[in-house]
Amino acid sequence: MNWTKIKKMAGCVAVAGVTVCSLSLNVACQTPVAEKRDQQPATGDNKGFALVELYTSEGCSSCPPADQLMEKLQLENAGKPVYVVAFHVDYWNQLGWKDKFSAAEFTARQRQYSDWMKLETIYTPQVVVNGVSEYVGSNERSIVKAIDASLNRATDNALTLKGRADSGKVQVAYEVTGSTKNKALYLALVQKKASSHVMAGENEGRQLSHVQIVRELIPVDITNKSTTINLPATLQQEGWELIGFVQNKGNGSITAAARMN
């Protein structure tokens, strides 16, 4: 296997004919592996789903095609249990443009996947499907294949979310069926659409469009039945939704997902 040594802190490199931007320091950069560990069929009777996580940045010139693909997937899978969420990482902010949607906690989440999947580096754009497989974020063929496979795979858990928004607060009732041992429940507060005119960095001069932007990722007690979330003022006038998912704390696999009804 031929590997390319990265001699600087951040940069873009072509892998498998697709350009990605990776963050590393004197480590080997290799083609992202489509799946780092086997997906074992679950024993439950619950229907399949797909949680599609995009790791992206307005400061990375390779990311706009992945953002566009997420919008396409969102439209093509309307009405299906396919949940797209976009996490904007913060490590490209150093290149001259600060992504207003970025957060260090989203970078930390991507690093956790790197540990779980034993990847050599983190990069953008990256897509993770159901916490068990990862792809270059613009690799439509592989991502669609992973979504289809996930929709046809049973899962051990099921999640239901119900709630309402009132006076800047969201009251959420939730229920998780199946074993919850060593699992966590997260609620992602998602802004459905946004655009930015980038004034510096690798995308200088471009008007970028985004969908399904995670503004907050909130861990909640999986054993409780309800919680209250404060809705940021910046989101109260925007289209938004709440997406929840159950994740294995040991290996990162997502075992259930749902939208708030």
C-alpha positions as CSV (number, residue, x, y, z in Angstrom):
1,M,0.0,0.0,0.0
2,N,1.4,3.4,-0.9
3,W,0.9,6.0,1.7
4,T,1.5,9.8,1.4
5,K,3.3,11.5,4.3
6,I,1.6,14.7,5.4
7,K,4.3,17.2,6.4
8,K,2.1,20.0,7.6
9,M,-0.7,20.4,10.1
10,A,-3.5,20.6,7.6
11,G,-4.0,20.0,3.9
12,C,-6.0,18.5,1.1
13,V,-5.0,15.2,-0.6
14,A,-6.6,13.1,-3.3
15,V,-7.7,9.6,-2.3
16,A,-9.5,7.2,-4.6
17,G,-10.0,10.0,-7.1
18,V,-11.8,12.2,-4.5
19,T,-10.2,15.2,-2.7
20,V,-10.5,15.2,1.1
21,C,-8.9,17.5,3.6
22,S,-7.1,15.8,6.5
23,L,-5.7,17.0,9.8
24,S,-2.6,15.3,10.9
25,L,1.0,15.8,12.0
26,N,3.7,13.6,10.4
27,V,1.5,10.6,10.2
28,A,0.5,8.5,7.3
29,C,-2.6,9.4,5.3
30,Q,-4.4,6.6,3.7
31,T,-7.6,6.0,1.7
32,P,-10.5,6.1,4.1
33,V,-11.8,2.6,4.5
34,A,-15.5,2.1,3.7
35,E,-16.1,0.0,6.8
36,K,-13.6,-0.6,9.6
37,R,-15.5,-3.5,11.3
38,D,-18.2,-6.0,10.5
39,Q,-21.8,-5.1,10.9
40,Q,-23.5,-7.9,12.6
41,P,-27.3,-8.5,12.1
42,A,-29.2,-7.6,15.2
43,T,-31.6,-10.0,16.9
44,G,-34.5,-7.6,17.4
45,D,-37.6,-7.3,15.2
46,N,-37.5,-3.5,14.8
47,K,-37.3,-2.0,11.3
48,G,-34.1,-0.6,9.9
49,F,-33.0,3.0,9.8
50,A,-30.0,5.1,8.7
51,L,-28.4,7.9,10.7
52,V,-26.1,9.7,8.2
53,E,-23.6,12.0,10.0
54,L,-21.6,14.4,7.8
55,Y,-18.4,16.0,9.2
56,T,-17.8,19.2,7.2
57,S,-16.5,22.7,7.3
58,E,-17.0,26.0,5.5
59,G,-13.2,26.3,5.6
60,C,-12.5,23.2,3.5
61,S,-12.7,23.4,-0.3
62,S,-13.6,19.7,-0.6
63,C,-16.8,20.0,1.5
64,P,-19.3,21.8,-0.7
65,P,-20.0,18.7,-2.9
66,A,-20.7,16.7,0.3
67,D,-23.1,19.3,1.5
68,Q,-24.9,19.2,-1.8
69,L,-25.1,15.4,-1.6
70,M,-26.7,15.6,1.9
71,E,-29.4,17.8,0.5
72,K,-30.0,15.3,-2.4
73,L,-30.2,12.4,0.1
74,Q,-32.6,14.3,2.3
75,L,-34.9,14.9,-0.7
76,E,-34.6,11.4,-2.1
77,N,-35.3,9.7,1.2
78,A,-38.2,11.9,2.3
79,G,-40.7,9.8,4.3
80,K,-38.1,7.1,5.0
81,P,-36.4,6.5,8.4
82,V,-33.2,8.2,7.1
83,Y,-31.9,10.9,9.3
84,V,-29.2,13.3,8.0
85,V,-27.2,15.4,10.5
86,A,-24.3,17.7,9.6
87,F,-21.6,18.4,12.2
88,H,-19.4,21.4,11.4
89,V,-15.9,20.8,12.9
90,D,-13.7,23.6,14.0
91,Y,-10.1,22.6,13.0
92,W,-10.3,24.4,9.6
93,N,-11.1,27.7,11.3
94,Q,-7.3,28.3,11.5
95,L,-7.2,28.8,7.7
96,G,-8.7,32.2,7.8
97,W,-12.4,31.6,7.9
98,K,-14.3,30.8,11.1
99,D,-17.3,28.5,10.4
100,K,-20.1,30.0,12.4
101,F,-21.7,26.6,12.8
102,S,-18.5,24.8,14.0
103,A,-17.9,23.6,17.5
104,A,-15.0,21.9,19.3
105,E,-17.4,19.2,20.7
106,F,-18.2,18.1,17.1
107,T,-14.5,17.8,16.4
108,A,-14.3,15.7,19.6
109,R,-17.1,13.5,18.3
110,Q,-15.3,12.9,15.0
111,R,-12.1,12.1,16.9
112,Q,-14.1,9.5,18.9
113,Y,-15.1,7.8,15.7
114,S,-11.5,7.8,14.6
115,D,-10.6,5.9,17.8
116,W,-13.5,3.5,17.5
117,M,-12.7,2.7,13.8
118,K,-8.9,2.8,14.3
119,L,-8.4,5.4,11.6
120,E,-5.0,7.1,11.0
121,T,-6.4,10.6,10.9
122,I,-9.6,12.7,10.8
123,Y,-10.6,14.4,7.6
124,T,-13.4,16.3,5.9
125,P,-15.8,15.7,4.3
126,Q,-16.5,12.4,6.1
127,V,-19.8,10.6,6.4
128,V,-20.5,8.0,9.1
129,V,-23.5,5.7,8.7
130,N,-25.1,4.3,11.9
131,G,-21.8,4.7,13.7
132,V,-20.2,1.6,12.1
133,S,-19.0,2.6,8.6
134,E,-17.4,5.7,7.2
135,Y,-16.9,7.1,3.7
136,V,-15.6,10.2,1.9
137,G,-18.5,12.6,2.2
138,S,-19.0,13.0,-1.6
139,N,-18.9,9.3,-2.4
140,E,-22.5,9.0,-3.3
141,R,-22.5,5.4,-4.5
142,S,-21.0,4.0,-1.3
143,I,-23.1,6.1,1.0
144,V,-26.3,5.2,-0.8
145,K,-25.3,1.5,-0.6
146,A,-24.7,1.9,3.1
147,I,-28.1,3.6,3.6
148,D,-29.9,0.9,1.7
149,A,-28.2,-1.9,3.7
150,S,-29.1,-0.1,7.0
151,L,-32.7,0.2,6.1
152,N,-32.9,-3.6,5.5
153,R,-31.1,-4.5,8.8
154,A,-33.1,-5.0,12.0
155,T,-32.1,-3.4,15.2
156,D,-32.3,-4.2,18.9
157,N,-33.7,-0.9,20.0
158,A,-36.6,1.4,19.0
159,L,-36.9,5.1,19.9
160,T,-40.0,7.3,19.9
161,L,-39.9,11.1,20.4
162,K,-42.9,13.3,21.1
163,G,-43.0,16.9,22.1
164,R,-43.9,20.5,21.5
165,A,-42.2,23.9,21.5
166,D,-43.5,26.7,23.7
167,S,-42.0,30.0,24.8
168,G,-38.5,29.2,23.7
169,K,-38.5,25.7,25.3
170,V,-39.0,22.3,23.8
171,Q,-40.7,19.7,26.0
172,V,-39.7,16.2,24.8
173,A,-41.1,12.9,25.9
174,Y,-39.1,9.8,24.8
175,E,-39.1,6.1,25.1
176,V,-36.4,3.5,24.3
177,T,-37.4,-0.1,24.0
178,G,-34.9,-3.0,24.1
179,S,-31.7,-3.3,26.1
180,T,-30.1,0.0,27.1
181,K,-27.1,-1.5,28.7
182,N,-23.9,0.6,27.9
183,K,-25.9,2.9,25.6
184,A,-26.5,6.6,25.6
185,L,-29.3,8.8,24.2
186,Y,-28.6,12.0,22.3
187,L,-30.9,14.7,21.0
188,A,-29.6,16.7,18.1
189,L,-31.1,20.2,17.7
190,V,-31.0,20.7,13.9
191,Q,-31.3,23.8,11.7
192,K,-32.8,22.5,8.5
193,K,-31.2,25.0,6.1
194,A,-28.7,27.9,6.0
195,S,-26.3,29.7,3.7
196,S,-23.1,31.6,4.1
197,H,-21.1,34.0,1.9
198,V,-17.5,32.9,2.7
199,M,-15.1,35.9,2.7
200,A,-11.8,34.1,3.4
201,G,-10.1,30.7,3.4
202,E,-10.2,28.0,0.8
203,N,-13.8,28.8,-0.1
204,E,-13.3,32.6,-0.4
205,G,-15.9,34.2,-2.5
206,R,-18.3,31.3,-2.6
207,Q,-21.9,31.2,-1.5
208,L,-22.3,27.9,0.4
209,S,-25.6,26.2,1.2
210,H,-26.1,23.7,4.1
211,V,-28.9,21.4,5.3
212,Q,-29.5,19.6,8.6
213,I,-26.9,21.6,10.6
214,V,-26.5,20.3,14.2
215,R,-26.6,23.4,16.4
216,E,-26.5,21.5,19.7
217,L,-26.0,17.8,20.6
218,I,-27.6,17.1,23.9
219,P,-27.0,13.9,26.0
220,V,-30.1,13.0,28.1
221,D,-30.7,10.3,30.7
222,I,-31.8,7.2,28.7
223,T,-33.7,5.9,31.8
224,N,-35.9,9.0,32.1
225,K,-39.0,9.6,30.1
226,S,-38.8,13.3,29.3
227,T,-36.6,16.4,29.2
228,T,-36.8,20.1,28.5
229,I,-34.5,21.8,26.0
230,N,-34.0,25.6,25.7
231,L,-34.4,26.6,22.1
232,P,-31.7,29.2,21.2
233,A,-33.1,32.5,20.0
234,T,-31.2,32.2,16.7
235,L,-33.2,29.1,15.9
236,Q,-36.7,30.2,17.0
237,Q,-37.2,32.0,13.7
238,E,-35.6,29.3,11.6
239,G,-36.8,25.9,10.3
240,W,-35.6,23.3,12.8
241,E,-36.2,19.8,14.0
242,L,-35.1,17.4,16.8
243,I,-33.5,14.1,15.9
244,G,-32.7,11.6,18.6
245,F,-30.5,8.5,18.5
246,V,-29.3,5.7,20.8
247,Q,-25.5,5.0,20.7
248,N,-23.4,2.2,22.1
249,K,-20.8,3.7,24.3
250,G,-18.3,1.0,23.7
251,N,-18.1,0.8,19.9
252,G,-20.1,3.7,18.6
253,S,-22.9,1.8,16.8
254,I,-26.2,3.5,16.5
255,T,-29.0,1.2,17.5
256,A,-32.1,3.5,17.0
257,A,-33.0,6.9,15.7
258,A,-36.1,9.0,15.4
259,R,-37.5,12.5,14.7
260,M,-39.6,14.3,17.2
261,N,-43.3,14.1,16.4
